[in-house]
Amino acid sequence: MVAGIGCRKGVSSAEILAALDAALSAHGLARTQIDALASLPQKRGEPALADVASLLQRPLILADETALEATKKTILTRSKASLAATGHGSVAEAAALAVAGPAARLLGPRIAAGPATCAIAYAEAQP
């Protein structure tokens, strides 16, 4: 299970955790059920993302551009602001899907909490 995170520049760790917790709560999940955090390569220098990953003891994976492109038709949210800023209708959804893998599905649309968004994606176990 992957939590995709979208955020404005300069976001705080508390703001990211608020978005994460809101998304987890919406789906009846706990932080311990998340295997990784995901975001866009452009967010590499965002300290709060690394801080949250460290706090949760989960890897922060910056999605591959090819995998991100493949999510454009499967995301649920299409924010004009996000599209203009990043080329993706939802950073959180695209990152979660891209990192969870080609067979991944979103549990629902991204949840926005102030300057951060979070979407949860999962990949069904392969037989």
CSV table of N, CA, C and O in Angstrom, one decimal:
chain,number,residue,atom,x,y,z
A,1,MET,N,0.8,-1.2,0.0
A,1,MET,CA,0.0,0.0,0.0
A,1,MET,C,0.9,1.2,0.0
A,1,MET,O,1.8,1.3,0.8
A,2,VAL,N,0.6,2.2,-0.9
A,2,VAL,CA,1.4,3.3,-1.1
A,2,VAL,C,0.6,4.6,-0.9
A,2,VAL,O,-0.5,4.7,-1.4
A,3,ALA,N,1.1,5.5,-0.1
A,3,ALA,CA,0.5,6.8,0.2
A,3,ALA,C,1.2,7.8,-0.7
A,3,ALA,O,2.4,8.1,-0.6
A,4,GLY,N,0.5,8.3,-1.7
A,4,GLY,CA,1.0,9.4,-2.6
A,4,GLY,C,0.8,10.7,-1.9
A,4,GLY,O,-0.3,11.0,-1.4
A,5,ILE,N,1.8,11.6,-2.0
A,5,ILE,CA,1.7,12.9,-1.3
A,5,ILE,C,2.0,14.0,-2.4
A,5,ILE,O,3.0,14.0,-3.1
A,6,GLY,N,1.1,14.9,-2.4
A,6,GLY,CA,1.2,16.1,-3.2
A,6,GLY,C,1.3,17.3,-2.2
A,6,GLY,O,0.6,17.2,-1.1
A,7,CYS,N,2.1,18.3,-2.4
A,7,CYS,CA,2.2,19.4,-1.5
A,7,CYS,C,2.7,20.7,-2.1
A,7,CYS,O,3.4,20.6,-3.2
A,8,ARG,N,2.4,21.8,-1.5
A,8,ARG,CA,3.0,23.0,-1.9
A,8,ARG,C,4.4,23.1,-1.4
A,8,ARG,O,4.8,22.5,-0.4
A,9,LYS,N,5.2,23.9,-2.0
A,9,LYS,CA,6.6,24.2,-1.5
A,9,LYS,C,6.6,24.8,-0.1
A,9,LYS,O,5.7,25.6,0.2
A,10,GLY,N,7.4,24.2,0.7
A,10,GLY,CA,7.5,24.8,2.1
A,10,GLY,C,6.5,24.2,3.1
A,10,GLY,O,6.4,24.7,4.2
A,11,VAL,N,5.8,23.1,2.7
A,11,VAL,CA,4.9,22.5,3.5
A,11,VAL,C,5.6,22.0,4.8
A,11,VAL,O,6.7,21.6,4.7
A,12,SER,N,4.8,21.9,5.9
A,12,SER,CA,5.4,21.3,7.1
A,12,SER,C,5.1,19.8,7.2
A,12,SER,O,4.2,19.3,6.6
A,13,SER,N,5.9,19.2,8.1
A,13,SER,CA,5.7,17.8,8.3
A,13,SER,C,4.3,17.6,8.9
A,13,SER,O,3.6,16.6,8.6
A,14,ALA,N,3.8,18.5,9.8
A,14,ALA,CA,2.5,18.3,10.4
A,14,ALA,C,1.4,18.4,9.4
A,14,ALA,O,0.4,17.7,9.5
A,15,GLU,N,1.6,19.3,8.4
A,15,GLU,CA,0.6,19.4,7.3
A,15,GLU,C,0.5,18.2,6.4
A,15,GLU,O,-0.6,17.7,6.0
A,16,ILE,N,1.7,17.6,6.2
A,16,ILE,CA,1.7,16.3,5.4
A,16,ILE,C,1.0,15.2,6.2
A,16,ILE,O,0.2,14.4,5.7
A,17,LEU,N,1.3,15.1,7.5
A,17,LEU,CA,0.7,14.1,8.4
A,17,LEU,C,-0.8,14.3,8.5
A,17,LEU,O,-1.5,13.3,8.5
A,18,ALA,N,-1.2,15.5,8.5
A,18,ALA,CA,-2.7,15.8,8.5
A,18,ALA,C,-3.4,15.2,7.3
A,18,ALA,O,-4.4,14.6,7.4
A,19,ALA,N,-2.8,15.4,6.1
A,19,ALA,CA,-3.3,14.9,4.9
A,19,ALA,C,-3.3,13.4,4.9
A,19,ALA,O,-4.2,12.7,4.5
A,20,LEU,N,-2.2,12.8,5.3
A,20,LEU,CA,-2.0,11.4,5.3
A,20,LEU,C,-3.0,10.8,6.3
A,20,LEU,O,-3.7,9.8,5.9
A,21,ASP,N,-3.1,11.3,7.5
A,21,ASP,CA,-4.1,10.8,8.5
A,21,ASP,C,-5.5,10.9,8.0
A,21,ASP,O,-6.3,10.0,8.2
A,22,ALA,N,-5.9,12.0,7.3
A,22,ALA,CA,-7.2,12.2,6.8
A,22,ALA,C,-7.5,11.1,5.7
A,22,ALA,O,-8.6,10.5,5.7
A,23,ALA,N,-6.6,10.8,4.8
A,23,ALA,CA,-6.8,9.8,3.8
A,23,ALA,C,-6.9,8.4,4.4
A,23,ALA,O,-7.7,7.6,4.1
A,24,LEU,N,-6.0,8.1,5.4
A,24,LEU,CA,-6.0,6.8,6.1
A,24,LEU,C,-7.4,6.6,6.8
A,24,LEU,O,-8.0,5.6,6.7
A,25,SER,N,-7.8,7.7,7.5
A,25,SER,CA,-9.1,7.6,8.2
A,25,SER,C,-10.3,7.4,7.3
A,25,SER,O,-11.2,6.6,7.6
A,26,ALA,N,-10.2,8.1,6.1
A,26,ALA,CA,-11.3,7.9,5.1
A,26,ALA,C,-11.5,6.5,4.6
A,26,ALA,O,-12.5,6.1,4.2
A,27,HIS,N,-10.4,5.7,4.7
A,27,HIS,CA,-10.4,4.3,4.2
A,27,HIS,C,-10.3,3.3,5.3
A,27,HIS,O,-10.1,2.1,5.1
A,28,GLY,N,-10.4,3.8,6.6
A,28,GLY,CA,-10.3,2.8,7.7
A,28,GLY,C,-8.9,2.2,7.9
A,28,GLY,O,-8.9,1.0,8.3
A,29,LEU,N,-7.9,2.9,7.6
A,29,LEU,CA,-6.5,2.3,7.6
A,29,LEU,C,-5.7,3.0,8.7
A,29,LEU,O,-6.0,4.1,9.2
A,30,ALA,N,-4.6,2.3,9.1
A,30,ALA,CA,-3.7,2.9,10.1
A,30,ALA,C,-2.3,3.2,9.4
A,30,ALA,O,-2.0,2.6,8.3
A,31,ARG,N,-1.6,4.0,10.0
A,31,ARG,CA,-0.2,4.4,9.4
A,31,ARG,C,0.6,3.1,9.2
A,31,ARG,O,1.4,3.1,8.2
A,32,THR,N,0.5,2.1,10.1
A,32,THR,CA,1.3,0.9,10.0
A,32,THR,C,1.0,0.1,8.7
A,32,THR,O,1.8,-0.8,8.4
A,33,GLN,N,-0.1,0.4,8.1
A,33,GLN,CA,-0.5,-0.4,6.9
A,33,GLN,C,0.1,0.2,5.6
A,33,GLN,O,0.1,-0.4,4.5
A,34,ILE,N,0.8,1.3,5.7
A,34,ILE,CA,1.4,1.9,4.5
A,34,ILE,C,2.8,1.4,4.4
A,34,ILE,O,3.6,1.3,5.3
A,35,ASP,N,3.1,0.9,3.2
A,35,ASP,CA,4.5,0.4,2.9
A,35,ASP,C,5.5,1.4,2.4
A,35,ASP,O,6.7,1.2,2.6
A,36,ALA,N,5.0,2.5,1.8
A,36,ALA,CA,5.9,3.5,1.3
A,36,ALA,C,5.1,4.8,1.1
A,36,ALA,O,3.9,4.8,0.9
A,37,LEU,N,5.9,5.9,1.0
A,37,LEU,CA,5.3,7.2,0.6
A,37,LEU,C,5.9,7.5,-0.8
A,37,LEU,O,7.0,7.1,-1.1
A,38,ALA,N,5.1,8.2,-1.6
A,38,ALA,CA,5.5,8.5,-2.9
A,38,ALA,C,5.2,9.9,-3.3
A,38,ALA,O,4.2,10.5,-2.8
A,39,SER,N,6.0,10.5,-4.2
A,39,SER,CA,5.7,11.8,-4.7
A,39,SER,C,6.4,12.0,-6.0
A,39,SER,O,7.0,11.0,-6.5
A,40,LEU,N,6.4,13.2,-6.5
A,40,LEU,CA,7.1,13.4,-7.8
A,40,LEU,C,8.5,13.7,-7.7
A,40,LEU,O,9.0,14.2,-6.6
A,41,PRO,N,9.3,13.5,-8.7
A,41,PRO,CA,10.8,13.8,-8.7
A,41,PRO,C,11.0,15.3,-8.3
A,41,PRO,O,12.0,15.6,-7.7
A,42,GLN,N,10.1,16.2,-8.7
A,42,GLN,CA,10.3,17.6,-8.5
A,42,GLN,C,10.2,17.9,-7.0
A,42,GLN,O,10.6,19.0,-6.5
A,43,LYS,N,9.7,17.0,-6.2
A,43,LYS,CA,9.6,17.2,-4.7
A,43,LYS,C,10.9,16.7,-4.0
A,43,LYS,O,10.9,16.7,-2.7
A,44,ARG,N,11.9,16.3,-4.7
A,44,ARG,CA,13.1,15.8,-4.1
A,44,ARG,C,13.6,16.6,-3.0
A,44,ARG,O,14.1,16.2,-1.9
A,45,GLY,N,13.6,17.9,-3.1
A,45,GLY,CA,14.2,18.8,-2.1
A,45,GLY,C,13.3,19.3,-1.0
A,45,GLY,O,13.6,20.2,-0.3
A,46,GLU,N,12.1,18.7,-0.9
A,46,GLU,CA,11.1,19.1,0.1
A,46,GLU,C,11.4,18.4,1.4
A,46,GLU,O,11.1,17.2,1.6
A,47,PRO,N,12.0,19.1,2.4
A,47,PRO,CA,12.4,18.4,3.6
A,47,PRO,C,11.3,17.7,4.4
A,47,PRO,O,11.5,16.7,5.0
A,48,ALA,N,10.1,18.3,4.4
A,48,ALA,CA,9.0,17.7,5.2
A,48,ALA,C,8.7,16.3,4.7
A,48,ALA,O,8.3,15.4,5.5
A,49,LEU,N,8.8,16.0,3.4
A,49,LEU,CA,8.5,14.7,2.9
A,49,LEU,C,9.5,13.7,3.5
A,49,LEU,O,9.1,12.6,3.9
A,50,ALA,N,10.8,14.0,3.4
A,50,ALA,CA,11.8,13.1,4.0
A,50,ALA,C,11.6,13.0,5.5
A,50,ALA,O,11.8,11.9,6.0
A,51,ASP,N,11.2,14.0,6.2
A,51,ASP,CA,11.0,14.0,7.6
A,51,ASP,C,9.8,13.0,8.0
A,51,ASP,O,10.0,12.2,8.9
A,52,VAL,N,8.8,13.1,7.2
A,52,VAL,CA,7.6,12.2,7.5
A,52,VAL,C,8.0,10.8,7.2
A,52,VAL,O,7.6,9.9,7.9
A,53,ALA,N,8.7,10.5,6.1
A,53,ALA,CA,9.1,9.2,5.8
A,53,ALA,C,10.0,8.6,6.9
A,53,ALA,O,9.8,7.5,7.3
A,54,SER,N,10.9,9.4,7.4
A,54,SER,CA,11.7,9.0,8.5
A,54,SER,C,10.9,8.7,9.8
A,54,SER,O,11.1,7.7,10.5
A,55,LEU,N,10.0,9.6,10.1
A,55,LEU,CA,9.1,9.5,11.3
A,55,LEU,C,8.3,8.1,11.2
A,55,LEU,O,8.2,7.4,12.2
A,56,LEU,N,7.8,7.8,10.0
A,56,LEU,CA,7.0,6.6,9.8
A,56,LEU,C,7.9,5.4,9.6
A,56,LEU,O,7.3,4.3,9.5
A,57,GLN,N,9.2,5.6,9.4
A,57,GLN,CA,10.1,4.5,9.1
A,57,GLN,C,9.6,3.8,7.8
A,57,GLN,O,9.6,2.5,7.8
A,58,ARG,N,9.3,4.6,6.8
A,58,ARG,CA,8.9,4.0,5.5
A,58,ARG,C,9.7,4.7,4.4
A,58,ARG,O,10.1,5.9,4.6
A,59,PRO,N,10.0,4.1,3.3
A,59,PRO,CA,10.8,4.7,2.2
A,59,PRO,C,9.9,5.8,1.6
A,59,PRO,O,8.7,5.7,1.4
A,60,LEU,N,10.6,6.8,1.1
A,60,LEU,CA,10.0,7.9,0.3
A,60,LEU,C,10.5,7.6,-1.1
A,60,LEU,O,11.7,7.6,-1.4
A,61,ILE,N,9.6,7.2,-2.0
A,61,ILE,CA,10.0,6.9,-3.4
A,61,ILE,C,9.5,8.0,-4.3
A,61,ILE,O,8.3,8.3,-4.3
A,62,LEU,N,10.4,8.5,-5.1
A,62,LEU,CA,10.0,9.5,-6.1
A,62,LEU,C,9.7,8.8,-7.4
A,62,LEU,O,10.6,8.1,-7.9
A,63,ALA,N,8.5,8.9,-7.8
A,63,ALA,CA,8.0,8.1,-9.0
A,63,ALA,C,8.8,8.4,-10.3
A,63,ALA,O,9.2,9.5,-10.5
A,64,ASP,N,9.0,7.4,-11.0
A,64,ASP,CA,9.6,7.4,-12.4
A,64,ASP,C,8.7,8.1,-13.4
A,64,ASP,O,7.5,7.9,-13.3
A,65,GLU,N,9.2,9.0,-14.2
A,65,GLU,CA,8.4,9.8,-15.1
A,65,GLU,C,7.6,8.9,-16.1
A,65,GLU,O,6.5,9.2,-16.4
A,66,THR,N,8.2,7.8,-16.5
A,66,THR,CA,7.4,6.9,-17.4
A,66,THR,C,6.2,6.3,-16.7
A,66,THR,O,5.1,6.2,-17.2
A,67,ALA,N,6.4,5.9,-15.5
A,67,ALA,CA,5.3,5.3,-14.7
A,67,ALA,C,4.3,6.4,-14.4
A,67,ALA,O,3.1,6.1,-14.4
A,68,LEU,N,4.7,7.6,-14.1
A,68,LEU,CA,3.8,8.7,-13.9
A,68,LEU,C,2.9,9.0,-15.2
A,68,LEU,O,1.7,9.2,-15.1
A,69,GLU,N,3.5,8.9,-16.3
A,69,GLU,CA,2.8,9.2,-17.6
A,69,GLU,C,1.7,8.1,-17.8
A,69,GLU,O,0.6,8.4,-18.2
A,70,ALA,N,2.0,6.9,-17.3
A,70,ALA,CA,1.0,5.8,-17.5
A,70,ALA,C,-0.2,6.0,-16.6
A,70,ALA,O,-1.2,5.3,-16.8
A,71,THR,N,-0.2,6.9,-15.6
A,71,THR,CA,-1.3,7.1,-14.7
A,71,THR,C,-2.3,8.1,-15.2
A,71,THR,O,-3.3,8.3,-14.6
A,72,LYS,N,-1.9,8.8,-16.2
A,72,LYS,CA,-2.8,10.0,-16.6
A,72,LYS,C,-4.2,9.6,-16.9
A,72,LYS,O,-5.1,10.5,-16.7
A,73,LYS,N,-4.5,8.5,-17.4
A,73,LYS,CA,-5.9,8.1,-17.7
A,73,LYS,C,-6.6,7.4,-16.5
A,73,LYS,O,-7.8,7.2,-16.5
A,74,THR,N,-5.8,7.0,-15.5
A,74,THR,CA,-6.4,6.3,-14.4
A,74,THR,C,-6.6,7.1,-13.1
A,74,THR,O,-7.2,6.6,-12.2
A,75,ILE,N,-6.0,8.3,-13.0
A,75,ILE,CA,-6.3,9.1,-11.8
A,75,ILE,C,-7.7,9.5,-11.8
A,75,ILE,O,-8.4,9.6,-12.8
A,76,LEU,N,-8.2,9.8,-10.6
A,76,LEU,CA,-9.6,10.2,-10.4
A,76,LEU,C,-9.9,11.7,-10.3
A,76,LEU,O,-11.0,12.1,-10.6
A,77,THR,N,-8.9,12.4,-9.9
A,77,THR,CA,-9.0,13.9,-9.7
A,77,THR,C,-8.2,14.6,-10.8
A,77,THR,O,-7.1,14.2,-11.2
A,78,ARG,N,-8.8,15.7,-11.4
A,78,ARG,CA,-8.1,16.4,-12.4
A,78,ARG,C,-8.2,17.9,-12.0
A,78,ARG,O,-9.0,18.7,-12.4
A,79,SER,N,-7.2,18.3,-11.2
A,79,SER,CA,-7.1,19.7,-10.7
A,79,SER,C,-6.4,20.5,-11.8
A,79,SER,O,-5.3,20.2,-12.2
A,80,LYS,N,-7.0,21.6,-12.2
A,80,LYS,CA,-6.4,22.5,-13.2
A,80,LYS,C,-5.1,23.1,-12.6
A,80,LYS,O,-4.1,23.2,-13.3
A,81,ALA,N,-5.1,23.4,-11.3
A,81,ALA,CA,-3.9,24.0,-10.7
A,81,ALA,C,-2.8,23.0,-10.7
A,81,ALA,O,-1.6,23.4,-11.0
A,82,SER,N,-3.1,21.8,-10.3
A,82,SER,CA,-2.0,20.8,-10.3
A,82,SER,C,-1.5,20.5,-11.7
A,82,SER,O,-0.3,20.3,-11.9
A,83,LEU,N,-2.4,20.4,-12.6
A,83,LEU,CA,-2.0,20.1,-14.0
A,83,LEU,C,-1.1,21.2,-14.6
A,83,LEU,O,-0.1,20.9,-15.2
A,84,ALA,N,-1.5,22.5,-14.3
A,84,ALA,CA,-0.6,23.6,-14.7
A,84,ALA,C,0.7,23.6,-14.1
A,84,ALA,O,1.8,23.9,-14.7
A,85,ALA,N,0.8,23.2,-12.8
A,85,ALA,CA,2.1,23.3,-12.0
A,85,ALA,C,3.0,22.1,-12.3
A,85,ALA,O,4.2,22.2,-12.3
A,86,THR,N,2.4,20.9,-12.5
A,86,THR,CA,3.2,19.7,-12.5
A,86,THR,C,3.0,18.8,-13.8
A,86,THR,O,3.7,17.9,-14.0
A,87,GLY,N,1.9,19.1,-14.5
A,87,GLY,CA,1.6,18.2,-15.7
A,87,GLY,C,0.7,17.0,-15.3
A,87,GLY,O,0.4,16.2,-16.1
A,88,HIS,N,0.3,17.0,-14.0
A,88,HIS,CA,-0.5,15.8,-13.5
A,88,HIS,C,-1.7,16.4,-12.8
A,88,HIS,O,-1.6,17.3,-12.1
A,89,GLY,N,-2.9,15.8,-13.1
A,89,GLY,CA,-4.1,16.3,-12.6
A,89,GLY,C,-4.2,16.1,-11.1
A,89,GLY,O,-4.9,16.8,-10.4
A,90,SER,N,-3.5,15.2,-10.5
A,90,SER,CA,-3.4,15.0,-9.1
A,90,SER,C,-2.0,14.3,-8.8
A,90,SER,O,-1.7,13.2,-9.2
A,91,VAL,N,-1.1,15.1,-8.2
A,91,VAL,CA,0.2,14.6,-7.8
A,91,VAL,C,0.1,13.4,-6.9
A,91,VAL,O,0.7,12.4,-7.1
A,92,ALA,N,-0.8,13.5,-5.9
A,92,ALA,CA,-0.9,12.4,-4.9
A,92,ALA,C,-1.4,11.1,-5.6
A,92,ALA,O,-0.8,10.0,-5.4
A,93,GLU,N,-2.4,11.2,-6.4
A,93,GLU,CA,-2.9,10.0,-7.1
A,93,GLU,C,-1.9,9.4,-8.1
A,93,GLU,O,-1.7,8.2,-8.1
A,94,ALA,N,-1.3,10.3,-8.9
A,94,ALA,CA,-0.3,9.8,-9.9
A,94,ALA,C,0.9,9.2,-9.2
A,94,ALA,O,1.3,8.1,-9.6
A,95,ALA,N,1.4,9.8,-8.2
A,95,ALA,CA,2.6,9.2,-7.5
A,95,ALA,C,2.2,7.9,-6.8
A,95,ALA,O,3.0,6.9,-6.9
A,96,ALA,N,1.1,7.8,-6.2
A,96,ALA,CA,0.7,6.6,-5.5
A,96,ALA,C,0.6,5.4,-6.5
A,96,ALA,O,1.1,4.3,-6.3
A,97,LEU,N,-0.1,5.7,-7.6
A,97,LEU,CA,-0.3,4.7,-8.6
A,97,LEU,C,1.0,4.3,-9.3
A,97,LEU,O,1.3,3.1,-9.5
A,98,ALA,N,1.8,5.3,-9.6
A,98,ALA,CA,3.1,5.0,-10.3
A,98,ALA,C,4.0,4.1,-9.4
A,98,ALA,O,4.7,3.2,-9.9
A,99,VAL,N,4.1,4.4,-8.1
A,99,VAL,CA,5.0,3.6,-7.2
A,99,VAL,C,4.4,2.3,-6.9
A,99,VAL,O,5.1,1.3,-6.8
A,100,ALA,N,3.1,2.2,-6.8
A,100,ALA,CA,2.4,0.9,-6.4
A,100,ALA,C,2.5,-0.1,-7.6
A,100,ALA,O,2.4,-1.3,-7.3
A,101,GLY,N,2.7,0.4,-8.8
A,101,GLY,CA,2.9,-0.6,-9.9
A,101,GLY,C,1.8,-0.5,-10.9
A,101,GLY,O,0.7,0.1,-10.7
A,102,PRO,N,2.0,-1.2,-12.1
A,102,PRO,CA,1.0,-1.1,-13.2
A,102,PRO,C,-0.3,-1.6,-12.9
A,102,PRO,O,-1.3,-1.2,-13.6
A,103,ALA,N,-0.5,-2.5,-12.0
A,103,ALA,CA,-1.8,-3.1,-11.7
A,103,ALA,C,-2.4,-2.4,-10.5
A,103,ALA,O,-3.5,-2.9,-10.0
A,104,ALA,N,-1.9,-1.3,-10.0
A,104,ALA,CA,-2.4,-0.6,-8.8
A,104,ALA,C,-3.7,0.0,-9.1
A,104,ALA,O,-4.1,0.4,-10.2
A,105,ARG,N,-4.4,0.2,-7.9
A,105,ARG,CA,-5.7,0.9,-8.0
A,105,ARG,C,-5.8,1.8,-6.8
A,105,ARG,O,-5.2,1.6,-5.8
A,106,LEU,N,-6.5,2.9,-7.0
A,106,LEU,CA,-6.7,3.9,-5.9
A,106,LEU,C,-7.8,3.4,-5.0
A,106,LEU,O,-8.8,2.9,-5.5
A,107,LEU,N,-7.7,3.7,-3.7
A,107,LEU,CA,-8.9,3.4,-2.8
A,107,LEU,C,-10.0,4.4,-3.0
A,107,LEU,O,-11.1,4.2,-2.6
A,108,GLY,N,-9.6,5.6,-3.5
A,108,GLY,CA,-10.5,6.7,-3.8
A,108,GLY,C,-9.8,7.9,-4.2
A,108,GLY,O,-8.6,7.9,-4.3
A,109,PRO,N,-10.5,9.0,-4.4
A,109,PRO,CA,-9.8,10.2,-4.9
A,109,PRO,C,-8.9,10.8,-3.7
A,109,PRO,O,-9.1,10.4,-2.6
A,110,ARG,N,-8.0,11.6,-4.1
A,110,ARG,CA,-7.1,12.2,-3.1
A,110,ARG,C,-7.9,13.0,-2.1
A,110,ARG,O,-8.9,13.5,-2.4
A,111,ILE,N,-7.3,13.1,-0.9
A,111,ILE,CA,-7.8,13.9,0.1
A,111,ILE,C,-7.0,15.1,0.3
A,111,ILE,O,-5.7,15.0,0.4
A,112,ALA,N,-7.6,16.3,0.3
A,112,ALA,CA,-6.8,17.6,0.5
A,112,ALA,C,-6.9,18.0,1.9
A,112,ALA,O,-8.0,18.0,2.5
A,113,ALA,N,-5.8,18.4,2.5
A,113,ALA,CA,-5.8,19.0,3.9
A,113,ALA,C,-4.9,20.2,3.8
A,113,ALA,O,-3.6,20.0,4.0
A,114,GLY,N,-5.4,21.4,3.6
A,114,GLY,CA,-4.5,22.5,3.6
A,114,GLY,C,-3.6,22.4,2.4
A,114,GLY,O,-4.0,22.1,1.3
A,115,PRO,N,-2.3,22.6,2.6
A,115,PRO,CA,-1.3,22.6,1.5
A,115,PRO,C,-0.8,21.2,1.0
A,115,PRO,O,0.1,21.1,0.3
A,116,ALA,N,-1.4,20.2,1.5
A,116,ALA,CA,-1.0,18.8,1.2
A,116,ALA,C,-2.2,18.0,0.8
A,116,ALA,O,-3.3,18.2,1.2
A,117,THR,N,-1.9,17.0,-0.1
A,117,THR,CA,-2.9,16.1,-0.5
A,117,THR,C,-2.3,14.7,-0.3
A,117,THR,O,-1.1,14.5,-0.3
A,118,CYS,N,-3.2,13.7,-0.2
A,118,CYS,CA,-2.8,12.3,0.0
A,118,CYS,C,-3.8,11.4,-0.7
A,118,CYS,O,-5.0,11.6,-0.6
A,119,ALA,N,-3.3,10.4,-1.4
A,119,ALA,CA,-4.1,9.4,-2.1
A,119,ALA,C,-3.4,8.0,-1.8
A,119,ALA,O,-2.2,7.9,-1.7
A,120,ILE,N,-4.3,7.0,-1.6
A,120,ILE,CA,-3.8,5.7,-1.2
A,120,ILE,C,-4.0,4.7,-2.4
A,120,ILE,O,-5.1,4.7,-2.9
A,121,ALA,N,-2.9,4.1,-2.8
A,121,ALA,CA,-3.0,3.1,-3.9
A,121,ALA,C,-2.5,1.7,-3.4
A,121,ALA,O,-1.7,1.7,-2.5
A,122,TYR,N,-3.1,0.7,-3.9
A,122,TYR,CA,-2.6,-0.7,-3.5
A,122,TYR,C,-2.5,-1.5,-4.8
A,122,TYR,O,-3.1,-1.3,-5.8
A,123,ALA,N,-1.6,-2.5,-4.7
A,123,ALA,CA,-1.5,-3.4,-5.8
A,123,ALA,C,-1.9,-4.8,-5.2
A,123,ALA,O,-1.4,-5.2,-4.1
A,124,GLU,N,-2.8,-5.5,-5.9
A,124,GLU,CA,-3.2,-6.8,-5.4
A,124,GLU,C,-2.0,-7.7,-5.6
A,124,GLU,O,-1.2,-7.7,-6.5
A,125,ALA,N,-1.9,-8.6,-4.6
A,125,ALA,CA,-0.9,-9.7,-4.7
A,125,ALA,C,-1.0,-10.5,-5.9
A,125,ALA,O,-2.2,-10.9,-6.3
A,126,GLN,N,0.1,-10.8,-6.6
A,126,GLN,CA,0.0,-11.6,-7.7
A,126,GLN,C,0.1,-13.1,-7.3
A,126,GLN,O,0.8,-13.4,-6.4
A,127,PRO,N,-0.7,-14.0,-8.0
A,127,PRO,CA,-0.6,-15.4,-7.6
A,127,PRO,C,0.7,-16.1,-7.8
A,127,PRO,O,1.5,-15.7,-8.6
